[in-house]
PDB file of C-alpha atoms in Angstrom:
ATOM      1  CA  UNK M   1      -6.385  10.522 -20.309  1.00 73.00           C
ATOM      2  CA  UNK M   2      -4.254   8.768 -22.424  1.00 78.00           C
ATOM      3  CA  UNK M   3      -2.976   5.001 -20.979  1.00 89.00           C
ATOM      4  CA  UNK M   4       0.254   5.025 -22.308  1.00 94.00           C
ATOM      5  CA  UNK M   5       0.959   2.312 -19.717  1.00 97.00           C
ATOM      6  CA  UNK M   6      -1.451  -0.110 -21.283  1.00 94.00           C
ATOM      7  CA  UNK M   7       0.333  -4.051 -20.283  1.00 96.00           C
ATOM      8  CA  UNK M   8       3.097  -2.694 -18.439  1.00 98.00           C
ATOM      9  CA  UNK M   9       3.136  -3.782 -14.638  1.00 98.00           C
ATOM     10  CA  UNK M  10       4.597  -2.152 -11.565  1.00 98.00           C
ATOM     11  CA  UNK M  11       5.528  -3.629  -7.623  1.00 98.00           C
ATOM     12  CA  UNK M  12       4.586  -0.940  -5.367  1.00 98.00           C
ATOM     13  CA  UNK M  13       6.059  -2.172  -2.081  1.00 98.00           C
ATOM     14  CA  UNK M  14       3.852   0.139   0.652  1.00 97.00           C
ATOM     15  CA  UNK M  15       0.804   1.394  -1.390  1.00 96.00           C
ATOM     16  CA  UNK M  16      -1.675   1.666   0.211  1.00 95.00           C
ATOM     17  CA  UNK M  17      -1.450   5.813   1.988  1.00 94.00           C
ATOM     18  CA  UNK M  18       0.634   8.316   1.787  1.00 94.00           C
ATOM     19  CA  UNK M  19       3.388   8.858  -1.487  1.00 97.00           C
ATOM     20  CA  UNK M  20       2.865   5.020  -2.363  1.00 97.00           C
ATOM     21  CA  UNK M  21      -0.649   4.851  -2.792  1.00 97.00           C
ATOM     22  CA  UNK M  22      -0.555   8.275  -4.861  1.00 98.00           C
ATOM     23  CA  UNK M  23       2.056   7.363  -7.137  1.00 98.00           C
ATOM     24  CA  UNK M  24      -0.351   3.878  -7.945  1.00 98.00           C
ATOM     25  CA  UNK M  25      -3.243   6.081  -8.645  1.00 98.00           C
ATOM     26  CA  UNK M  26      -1.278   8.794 -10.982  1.00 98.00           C
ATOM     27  CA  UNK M  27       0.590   5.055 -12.412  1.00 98.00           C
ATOM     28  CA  UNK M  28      -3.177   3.576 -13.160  1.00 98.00           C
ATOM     29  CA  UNK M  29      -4.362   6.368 -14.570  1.00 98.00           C
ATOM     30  CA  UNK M  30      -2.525   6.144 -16.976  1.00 98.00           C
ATOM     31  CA  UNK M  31      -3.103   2.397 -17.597  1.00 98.00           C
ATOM     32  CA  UNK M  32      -0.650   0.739 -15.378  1.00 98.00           C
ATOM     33  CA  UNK M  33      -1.064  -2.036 -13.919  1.00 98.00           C
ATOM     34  CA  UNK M  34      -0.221  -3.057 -10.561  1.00 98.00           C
ATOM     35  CA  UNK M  35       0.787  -5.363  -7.359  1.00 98.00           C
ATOM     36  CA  UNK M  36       0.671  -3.821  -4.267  1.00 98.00           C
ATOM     37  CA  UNK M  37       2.056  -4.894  -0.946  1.00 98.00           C
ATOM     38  CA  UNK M  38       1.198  -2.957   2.319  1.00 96.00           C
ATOM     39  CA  UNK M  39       0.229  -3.990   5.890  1.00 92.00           C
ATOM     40  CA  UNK M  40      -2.115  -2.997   7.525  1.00 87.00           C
ATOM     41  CA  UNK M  41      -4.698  -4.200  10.651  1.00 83.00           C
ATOM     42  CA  UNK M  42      -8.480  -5.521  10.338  1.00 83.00           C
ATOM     43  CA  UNK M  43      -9.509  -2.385  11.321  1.00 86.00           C
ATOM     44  CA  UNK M  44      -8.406  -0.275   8.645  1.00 89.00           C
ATOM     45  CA  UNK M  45      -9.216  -2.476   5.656  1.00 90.00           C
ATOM     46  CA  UNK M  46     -12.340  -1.084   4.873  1.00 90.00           C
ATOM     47  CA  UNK M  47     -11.248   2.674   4.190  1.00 92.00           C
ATOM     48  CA  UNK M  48      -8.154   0.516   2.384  1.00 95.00           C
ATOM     49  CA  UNK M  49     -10.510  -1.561  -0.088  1.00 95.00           C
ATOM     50  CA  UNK M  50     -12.612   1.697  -0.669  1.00 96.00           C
ATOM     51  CA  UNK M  51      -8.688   3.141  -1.675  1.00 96.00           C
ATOM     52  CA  UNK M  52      -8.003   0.198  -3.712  1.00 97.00           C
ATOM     53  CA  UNK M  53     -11.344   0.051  -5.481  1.00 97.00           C
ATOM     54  CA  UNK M  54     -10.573   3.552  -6.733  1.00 98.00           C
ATOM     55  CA  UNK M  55      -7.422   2.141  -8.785  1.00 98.00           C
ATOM     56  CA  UNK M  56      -9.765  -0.503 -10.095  1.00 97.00           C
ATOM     57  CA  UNK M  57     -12.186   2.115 -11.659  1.00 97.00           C
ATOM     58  CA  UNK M  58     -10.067   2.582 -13.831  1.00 97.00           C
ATOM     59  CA  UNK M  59      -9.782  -0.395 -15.273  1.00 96.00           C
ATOM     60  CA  UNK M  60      -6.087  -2.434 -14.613  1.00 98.00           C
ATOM     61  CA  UNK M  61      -5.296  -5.433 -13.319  1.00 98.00           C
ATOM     62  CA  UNK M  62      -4.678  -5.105  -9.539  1.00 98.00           C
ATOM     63  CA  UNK M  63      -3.742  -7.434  -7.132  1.00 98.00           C
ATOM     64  CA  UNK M  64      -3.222  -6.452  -3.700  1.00 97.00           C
ATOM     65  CA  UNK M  65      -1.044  -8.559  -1.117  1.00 97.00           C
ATOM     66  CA  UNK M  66      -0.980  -7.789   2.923  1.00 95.00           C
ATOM     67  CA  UNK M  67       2.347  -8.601   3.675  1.00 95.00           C
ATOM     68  CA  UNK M  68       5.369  -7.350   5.160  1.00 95.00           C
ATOM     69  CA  UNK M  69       7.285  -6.796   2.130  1.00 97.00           C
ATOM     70  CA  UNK M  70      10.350  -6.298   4.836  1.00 97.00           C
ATOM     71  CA  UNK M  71      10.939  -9.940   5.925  1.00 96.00           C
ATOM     72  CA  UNK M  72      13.202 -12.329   3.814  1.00 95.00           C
ATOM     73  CA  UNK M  73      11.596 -15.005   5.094  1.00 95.00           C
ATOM     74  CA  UNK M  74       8.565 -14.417   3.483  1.00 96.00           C
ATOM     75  CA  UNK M  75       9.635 -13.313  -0.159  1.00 96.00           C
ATOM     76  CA  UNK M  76       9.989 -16.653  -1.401  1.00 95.00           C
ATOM     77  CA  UNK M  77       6.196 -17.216  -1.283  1.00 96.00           C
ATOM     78  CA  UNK M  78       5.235 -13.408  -2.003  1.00 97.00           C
ATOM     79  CA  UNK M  79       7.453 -14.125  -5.481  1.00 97.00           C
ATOM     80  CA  UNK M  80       5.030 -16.945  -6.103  1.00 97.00           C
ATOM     81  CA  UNK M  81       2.172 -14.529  -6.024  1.00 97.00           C
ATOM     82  CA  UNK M  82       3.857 -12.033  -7.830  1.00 98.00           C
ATOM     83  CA  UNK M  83       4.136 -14.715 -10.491  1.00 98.00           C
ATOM     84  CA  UNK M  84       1.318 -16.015  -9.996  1.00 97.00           C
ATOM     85  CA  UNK M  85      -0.609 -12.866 -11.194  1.00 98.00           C
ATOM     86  CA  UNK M  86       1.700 -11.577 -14.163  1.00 98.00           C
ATOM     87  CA  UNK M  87       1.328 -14.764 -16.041  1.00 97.00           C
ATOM     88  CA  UNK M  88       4.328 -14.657 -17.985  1.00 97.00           C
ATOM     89  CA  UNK M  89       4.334 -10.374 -18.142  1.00 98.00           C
ATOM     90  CA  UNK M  90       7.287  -8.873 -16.625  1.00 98.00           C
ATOM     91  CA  UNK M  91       7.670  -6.214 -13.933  1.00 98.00           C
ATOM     92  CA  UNK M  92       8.226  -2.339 -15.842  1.00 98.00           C
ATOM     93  CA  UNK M  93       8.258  -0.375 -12.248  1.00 98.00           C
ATOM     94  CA  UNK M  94       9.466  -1.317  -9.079  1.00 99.00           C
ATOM     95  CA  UNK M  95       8.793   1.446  -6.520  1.00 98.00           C
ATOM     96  CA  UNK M  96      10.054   1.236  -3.140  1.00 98.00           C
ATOM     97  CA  UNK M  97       7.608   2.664  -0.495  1.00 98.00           C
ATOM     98  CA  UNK M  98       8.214   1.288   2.887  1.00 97.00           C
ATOM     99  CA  UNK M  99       8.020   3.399   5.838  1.00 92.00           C
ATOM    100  CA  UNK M 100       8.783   1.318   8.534  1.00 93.00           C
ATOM    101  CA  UNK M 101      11.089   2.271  11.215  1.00 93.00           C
ATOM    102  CA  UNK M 102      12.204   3.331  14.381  1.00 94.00           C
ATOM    103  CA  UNK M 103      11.518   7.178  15.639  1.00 93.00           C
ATOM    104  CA  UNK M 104      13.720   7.418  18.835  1.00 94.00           C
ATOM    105  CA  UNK M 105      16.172   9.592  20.357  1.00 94.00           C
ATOM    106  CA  UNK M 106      19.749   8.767  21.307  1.00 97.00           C
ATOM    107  CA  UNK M 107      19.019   9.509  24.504  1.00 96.00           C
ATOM    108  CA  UNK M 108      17.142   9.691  27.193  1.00 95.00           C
ATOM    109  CA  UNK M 109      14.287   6.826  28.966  1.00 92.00           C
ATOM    110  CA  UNK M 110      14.206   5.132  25.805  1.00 93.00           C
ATOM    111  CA  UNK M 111      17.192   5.330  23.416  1.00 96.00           C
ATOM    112  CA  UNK M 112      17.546   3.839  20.184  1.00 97.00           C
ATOM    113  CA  UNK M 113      19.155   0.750  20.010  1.00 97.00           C
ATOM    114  CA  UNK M 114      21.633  -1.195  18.092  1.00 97.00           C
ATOM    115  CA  UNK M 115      18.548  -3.780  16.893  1.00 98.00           C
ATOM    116  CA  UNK M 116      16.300  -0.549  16.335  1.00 97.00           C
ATOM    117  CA  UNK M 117      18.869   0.789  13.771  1.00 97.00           C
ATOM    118  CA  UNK M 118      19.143  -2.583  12.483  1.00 98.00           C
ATOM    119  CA  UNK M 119      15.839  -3.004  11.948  1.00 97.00           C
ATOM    120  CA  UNK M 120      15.210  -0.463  10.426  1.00 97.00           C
ATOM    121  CA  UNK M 121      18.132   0.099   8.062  1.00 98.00           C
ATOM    122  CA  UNK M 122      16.888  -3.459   6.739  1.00 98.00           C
ATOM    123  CA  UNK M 123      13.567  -2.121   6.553  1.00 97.00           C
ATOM    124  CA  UNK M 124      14.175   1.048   4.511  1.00 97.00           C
ATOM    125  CA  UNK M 125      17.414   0.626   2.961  1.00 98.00           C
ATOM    126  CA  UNK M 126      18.657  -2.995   2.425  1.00 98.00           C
ATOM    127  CA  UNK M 127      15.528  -4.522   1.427  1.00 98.00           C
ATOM    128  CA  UNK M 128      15.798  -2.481  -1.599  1.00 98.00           C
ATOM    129  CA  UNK M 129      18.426  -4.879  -2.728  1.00 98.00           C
ATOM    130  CA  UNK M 130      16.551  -7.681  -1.097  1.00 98.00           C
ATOM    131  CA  UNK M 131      13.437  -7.065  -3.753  1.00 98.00           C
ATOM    132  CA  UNK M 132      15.645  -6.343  -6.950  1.00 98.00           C
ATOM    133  CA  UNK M 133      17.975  -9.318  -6.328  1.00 98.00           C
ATOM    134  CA  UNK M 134      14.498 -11.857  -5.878  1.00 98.00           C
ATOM    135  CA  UNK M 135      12.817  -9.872  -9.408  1.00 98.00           C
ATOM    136  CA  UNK M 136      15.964 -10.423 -11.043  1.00 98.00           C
ATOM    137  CA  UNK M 137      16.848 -13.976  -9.851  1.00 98.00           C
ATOM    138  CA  UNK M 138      12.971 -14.922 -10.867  1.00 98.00           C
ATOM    139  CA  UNK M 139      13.719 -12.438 -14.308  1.00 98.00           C
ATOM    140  CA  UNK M 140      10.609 -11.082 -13.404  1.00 98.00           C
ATOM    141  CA  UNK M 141      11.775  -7.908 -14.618  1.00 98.00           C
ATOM    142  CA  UNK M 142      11.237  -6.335 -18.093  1.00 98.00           C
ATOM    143  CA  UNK M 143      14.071  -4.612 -20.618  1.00 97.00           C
ATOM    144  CA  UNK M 144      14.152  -2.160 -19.629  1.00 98.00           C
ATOM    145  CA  UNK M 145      12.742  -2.092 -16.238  1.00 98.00           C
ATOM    146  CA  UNK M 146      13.210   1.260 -13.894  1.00 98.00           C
ATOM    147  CA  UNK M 147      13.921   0.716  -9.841  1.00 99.00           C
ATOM    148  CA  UNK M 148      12.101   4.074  -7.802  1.00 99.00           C
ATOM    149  CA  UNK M 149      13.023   4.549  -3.838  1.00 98.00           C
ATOM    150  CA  UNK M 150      12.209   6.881  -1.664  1.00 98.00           C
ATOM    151  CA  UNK M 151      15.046   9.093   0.436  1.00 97.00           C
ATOM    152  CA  UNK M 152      14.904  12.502   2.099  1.00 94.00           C
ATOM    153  CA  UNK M 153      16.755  15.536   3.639  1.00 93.00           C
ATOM    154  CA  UNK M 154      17.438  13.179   6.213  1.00 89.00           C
ATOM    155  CA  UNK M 155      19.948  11.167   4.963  1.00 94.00           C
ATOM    156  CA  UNK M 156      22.704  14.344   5.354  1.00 94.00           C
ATOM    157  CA  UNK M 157      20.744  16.756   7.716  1.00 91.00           C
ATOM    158  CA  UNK M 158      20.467  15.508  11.288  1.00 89.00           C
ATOM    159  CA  UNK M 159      17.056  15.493  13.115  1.00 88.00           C
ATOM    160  CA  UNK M 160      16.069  14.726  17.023  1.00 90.00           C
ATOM    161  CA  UNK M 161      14.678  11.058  16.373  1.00 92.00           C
ATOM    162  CA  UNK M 162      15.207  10.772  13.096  1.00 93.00           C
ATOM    163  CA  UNK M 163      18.865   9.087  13.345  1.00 96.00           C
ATOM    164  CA  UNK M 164      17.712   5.216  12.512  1.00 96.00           C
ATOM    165  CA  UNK M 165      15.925   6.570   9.574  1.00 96.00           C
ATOM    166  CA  UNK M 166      18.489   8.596   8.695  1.00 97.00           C
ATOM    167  CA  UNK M 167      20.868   6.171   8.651  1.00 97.00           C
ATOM    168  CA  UNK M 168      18.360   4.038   6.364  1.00 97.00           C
ATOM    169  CA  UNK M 169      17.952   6.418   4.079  1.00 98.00           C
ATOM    170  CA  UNK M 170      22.040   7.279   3.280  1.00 98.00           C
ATOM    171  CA  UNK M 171      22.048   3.132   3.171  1.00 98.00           C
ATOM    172  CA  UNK M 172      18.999   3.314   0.265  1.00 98.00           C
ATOM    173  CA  UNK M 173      21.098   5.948  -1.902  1.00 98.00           C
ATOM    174  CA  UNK M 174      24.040   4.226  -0.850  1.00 98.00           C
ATOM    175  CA  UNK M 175      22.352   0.972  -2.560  1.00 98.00           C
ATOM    176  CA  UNK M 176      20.731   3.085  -5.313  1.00 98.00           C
ATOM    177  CA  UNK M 177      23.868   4.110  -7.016  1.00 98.00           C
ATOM    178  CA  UNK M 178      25.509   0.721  -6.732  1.00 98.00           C
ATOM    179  CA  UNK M 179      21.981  -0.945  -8.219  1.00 98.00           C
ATOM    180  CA  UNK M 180      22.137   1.778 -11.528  1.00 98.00           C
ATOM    181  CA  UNK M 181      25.892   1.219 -11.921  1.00 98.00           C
ATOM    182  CA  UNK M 182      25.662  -2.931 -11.715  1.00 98.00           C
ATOM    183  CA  UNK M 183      22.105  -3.568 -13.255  1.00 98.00           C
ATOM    184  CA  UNK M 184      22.955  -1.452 -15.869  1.00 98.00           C
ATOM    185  CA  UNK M 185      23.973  -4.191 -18.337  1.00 98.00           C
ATOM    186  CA  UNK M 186      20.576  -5.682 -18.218  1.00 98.00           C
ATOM    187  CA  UNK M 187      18.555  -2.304 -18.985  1.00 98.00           C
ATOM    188  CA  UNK M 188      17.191  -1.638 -15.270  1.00 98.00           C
ATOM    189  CA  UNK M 189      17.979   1.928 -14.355  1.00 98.00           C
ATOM    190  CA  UNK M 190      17.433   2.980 -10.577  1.00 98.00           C
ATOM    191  CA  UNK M 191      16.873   6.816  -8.810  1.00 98.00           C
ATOM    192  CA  UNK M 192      15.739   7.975  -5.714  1.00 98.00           C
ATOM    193  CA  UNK M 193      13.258  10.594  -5.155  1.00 98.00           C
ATOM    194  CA  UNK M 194      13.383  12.882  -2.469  1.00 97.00           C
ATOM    195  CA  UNK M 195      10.512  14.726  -1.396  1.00 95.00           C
ATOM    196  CA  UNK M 196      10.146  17.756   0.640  1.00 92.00           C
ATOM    197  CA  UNK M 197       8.239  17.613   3.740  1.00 90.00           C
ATOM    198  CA  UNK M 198       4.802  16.280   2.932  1.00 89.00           C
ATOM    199  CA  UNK M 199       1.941  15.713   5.326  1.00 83.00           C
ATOM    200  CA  UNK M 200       1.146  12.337   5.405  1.00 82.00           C
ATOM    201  CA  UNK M 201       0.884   9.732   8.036  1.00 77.00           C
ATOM    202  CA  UNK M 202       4.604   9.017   7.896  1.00 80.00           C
ATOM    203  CA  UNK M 203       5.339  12.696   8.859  1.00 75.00           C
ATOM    204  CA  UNK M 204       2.751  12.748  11.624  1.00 78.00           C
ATOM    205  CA  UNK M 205       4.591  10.081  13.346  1.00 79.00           C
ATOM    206  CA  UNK M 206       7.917  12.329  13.370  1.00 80.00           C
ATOM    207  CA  UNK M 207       8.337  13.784  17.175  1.00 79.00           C
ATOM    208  CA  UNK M 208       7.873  17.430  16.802  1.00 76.00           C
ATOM    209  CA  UNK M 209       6.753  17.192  12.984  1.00 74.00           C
ATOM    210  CA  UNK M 210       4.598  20.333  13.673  1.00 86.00           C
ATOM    211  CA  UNK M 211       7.353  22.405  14.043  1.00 83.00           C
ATOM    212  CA  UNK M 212       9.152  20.194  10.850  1.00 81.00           C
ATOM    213  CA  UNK M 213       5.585  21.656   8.724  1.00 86.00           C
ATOM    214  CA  UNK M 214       5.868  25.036   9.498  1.00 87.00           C
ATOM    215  CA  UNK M 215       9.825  25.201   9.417  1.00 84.00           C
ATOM    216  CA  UNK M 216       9.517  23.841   5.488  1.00 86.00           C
ATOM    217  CA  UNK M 217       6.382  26.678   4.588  1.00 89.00           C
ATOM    218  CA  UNK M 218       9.184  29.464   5.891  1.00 89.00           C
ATOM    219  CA  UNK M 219      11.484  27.394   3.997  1.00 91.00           C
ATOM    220  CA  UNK M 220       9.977  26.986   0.377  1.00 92.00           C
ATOM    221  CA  UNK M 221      10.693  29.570  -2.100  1.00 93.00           C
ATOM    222  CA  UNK M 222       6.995  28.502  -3.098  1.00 94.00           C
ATOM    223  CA  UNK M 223       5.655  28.545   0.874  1.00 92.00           C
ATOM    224  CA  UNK M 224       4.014  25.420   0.179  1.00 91.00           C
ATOM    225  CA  UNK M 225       4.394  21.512   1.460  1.00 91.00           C
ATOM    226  CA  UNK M 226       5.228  18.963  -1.092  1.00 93.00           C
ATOM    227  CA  UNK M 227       2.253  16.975  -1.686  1.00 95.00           C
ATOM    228  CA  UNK M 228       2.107  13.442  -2.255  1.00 96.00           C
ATOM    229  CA  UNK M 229       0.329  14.115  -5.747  1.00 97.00           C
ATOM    230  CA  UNK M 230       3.159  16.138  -6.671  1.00 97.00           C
ATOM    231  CA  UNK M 231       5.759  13.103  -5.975  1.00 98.00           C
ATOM    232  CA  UNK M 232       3.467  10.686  -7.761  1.00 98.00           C
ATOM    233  CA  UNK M 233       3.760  13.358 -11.068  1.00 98.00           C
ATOM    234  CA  UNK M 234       7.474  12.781 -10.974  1.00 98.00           C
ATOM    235  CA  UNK M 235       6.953   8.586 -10.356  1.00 98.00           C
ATOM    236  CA  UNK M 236       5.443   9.223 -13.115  1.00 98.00           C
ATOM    237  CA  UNK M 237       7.909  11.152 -15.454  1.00 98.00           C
ATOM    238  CA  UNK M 238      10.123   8.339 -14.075  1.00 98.00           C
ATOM    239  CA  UNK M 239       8.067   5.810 -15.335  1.00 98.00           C
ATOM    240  CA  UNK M 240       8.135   6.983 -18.705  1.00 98.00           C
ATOM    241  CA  UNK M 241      10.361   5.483 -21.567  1.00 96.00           C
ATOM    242  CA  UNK M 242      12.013   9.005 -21.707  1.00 97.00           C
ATOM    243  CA  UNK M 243      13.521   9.164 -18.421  1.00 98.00           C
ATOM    244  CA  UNK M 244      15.580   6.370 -19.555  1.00 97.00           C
ATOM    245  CA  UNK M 245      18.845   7.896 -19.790  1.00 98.00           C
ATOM    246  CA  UNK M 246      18.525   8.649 -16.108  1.00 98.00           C
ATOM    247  CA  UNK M 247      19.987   6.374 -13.317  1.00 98.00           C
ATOM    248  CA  UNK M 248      21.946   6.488 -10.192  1.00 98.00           C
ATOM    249  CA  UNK M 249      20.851   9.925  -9.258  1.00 98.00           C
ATOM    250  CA  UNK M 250      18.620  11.288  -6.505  1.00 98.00           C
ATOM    251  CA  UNK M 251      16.015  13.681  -7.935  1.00 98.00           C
ATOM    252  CA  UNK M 252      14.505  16.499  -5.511  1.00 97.00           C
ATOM    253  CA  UNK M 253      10.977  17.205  -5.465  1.00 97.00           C
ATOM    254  CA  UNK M 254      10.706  19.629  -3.376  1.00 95.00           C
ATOM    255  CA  UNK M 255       9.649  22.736  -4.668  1.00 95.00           C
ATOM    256  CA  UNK M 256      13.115  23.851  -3.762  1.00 94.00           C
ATOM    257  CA  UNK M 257      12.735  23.434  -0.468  1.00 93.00           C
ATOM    258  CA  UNK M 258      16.128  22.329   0.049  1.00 90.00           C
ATOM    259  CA  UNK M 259      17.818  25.014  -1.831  1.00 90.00           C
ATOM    260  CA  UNK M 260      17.571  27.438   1.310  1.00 82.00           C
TER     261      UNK M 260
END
């Protein structure tokens, strides 16, 4: 396989499961290398460090960080590790991964609330910004650099629970546009890439995501579910010097899934 990457660096911010965590394998593969923030509990770091010792085989520099990537508080110091590491390289690939929010109705027992939505629109929309604003303040980032988030059919089609998320999401393409139009000047382009419905833990936490999984098969011209090694392919393509000319838009991969 050839490591086109070779001394290029990416921030993976959540990768370690699910369309993170793919997109770092398909990124070292092909020679990247990479920093990678995720949290997770003492329980589940040994199938974790088996995960991460996978990217290692194939021979990058890795460093991995359990943090949350999500508070502000904290990104002072993870910026220090950051730097730390790279040693004077700059960041190619930032690719925002976090899945971290609230999955409630608006009503019922247990409504969402106005610190629920808040959370999470920080969470998985604003801290985005949060992240490009620190790499560029600390011009950690290369020329050219490429910015990669994560949206989906959420952000315009209503779901039961899915309305703090939602909202997150139309905040991160809101953000996404305004990053590619702004950064431009300094060579850092910035898309979002929305999936179709994929199976992976994030999905599974989705009230009634059975029903989501078998709604999407009737709905794909290909009667398929996205997989996360399909999203990492276009990471990828995004990664790639050639994809350049592209910024500000949201790219479906989705198998046309959303067509119908």
């Amino acid at each position: 396989m050839v490591k086109e990457f070779k001394d290029t660096y990416a921030l993976i911010l959540g990768g370690s499961s699910g369309l993170g965590y793919a997109s770092a394998l398909k990124l070292a593969q092909h020679g990247m290398n990479l920093i990678i923030f995720y949290r997770a509990a003492r329980m589940q770091m040994e199938q974790i460090e088996a995960s991460f010792d996978v990217l290692r085989s194939y021979d990058i520099q890795l460093v991995t960080i359990n943090s949350d990537a999500t508070r502000e508080d904290q990104l002072e110091q993870n910026l220090s590790k950051i730097e730390d590491f790279l040693k004077g390289q700059k960041i190619s690939v930032l690719l925002h991964s976090i899945s971290k929010g609230n999955l409630k109705p608006l009503t019922g027992d247990q409504p969402l609330t106005t610190i629920d939505f808040q959370q999470t629109i920080h969470s998985m929309g604003i801290s985005l910004y949060s992240w490009t604003k620190a790499l560029f303040n600390a011009h950690l980032f290369a020329q050219p650099a490429k910015i990669l988030s994560f949206t989906s059919e959420g952000s315009t089609k209503p779901m039961k629970s899915y309305a703090a998320v939602s909202a997150a999401k139309a905040v991160l393409e809101a953000i996404n546009r305004s990053i590619a139009i702004e950064f431009a000047p300094h060579q850092i382009t910035s898309n979002c890439i929305q999936a179709g419905v994929t199976d992976t833990l994030s999905l599974s936490m989705i009230p009634g995501y059975e029903e989501l999984k078998a709604a999407s098969l009737k709905r794909n011209p290909h009667q398929e579910l996205t997989t996360p090694e399909r999203v990492a392919n276009a990471v990828y393509l995004m990664s790639k010097e050639e994809a350049g000319w592209i910024t500000g838009t949201i790219i479906k991969v989705d198998g046309g899934e959303s067509l119908q």
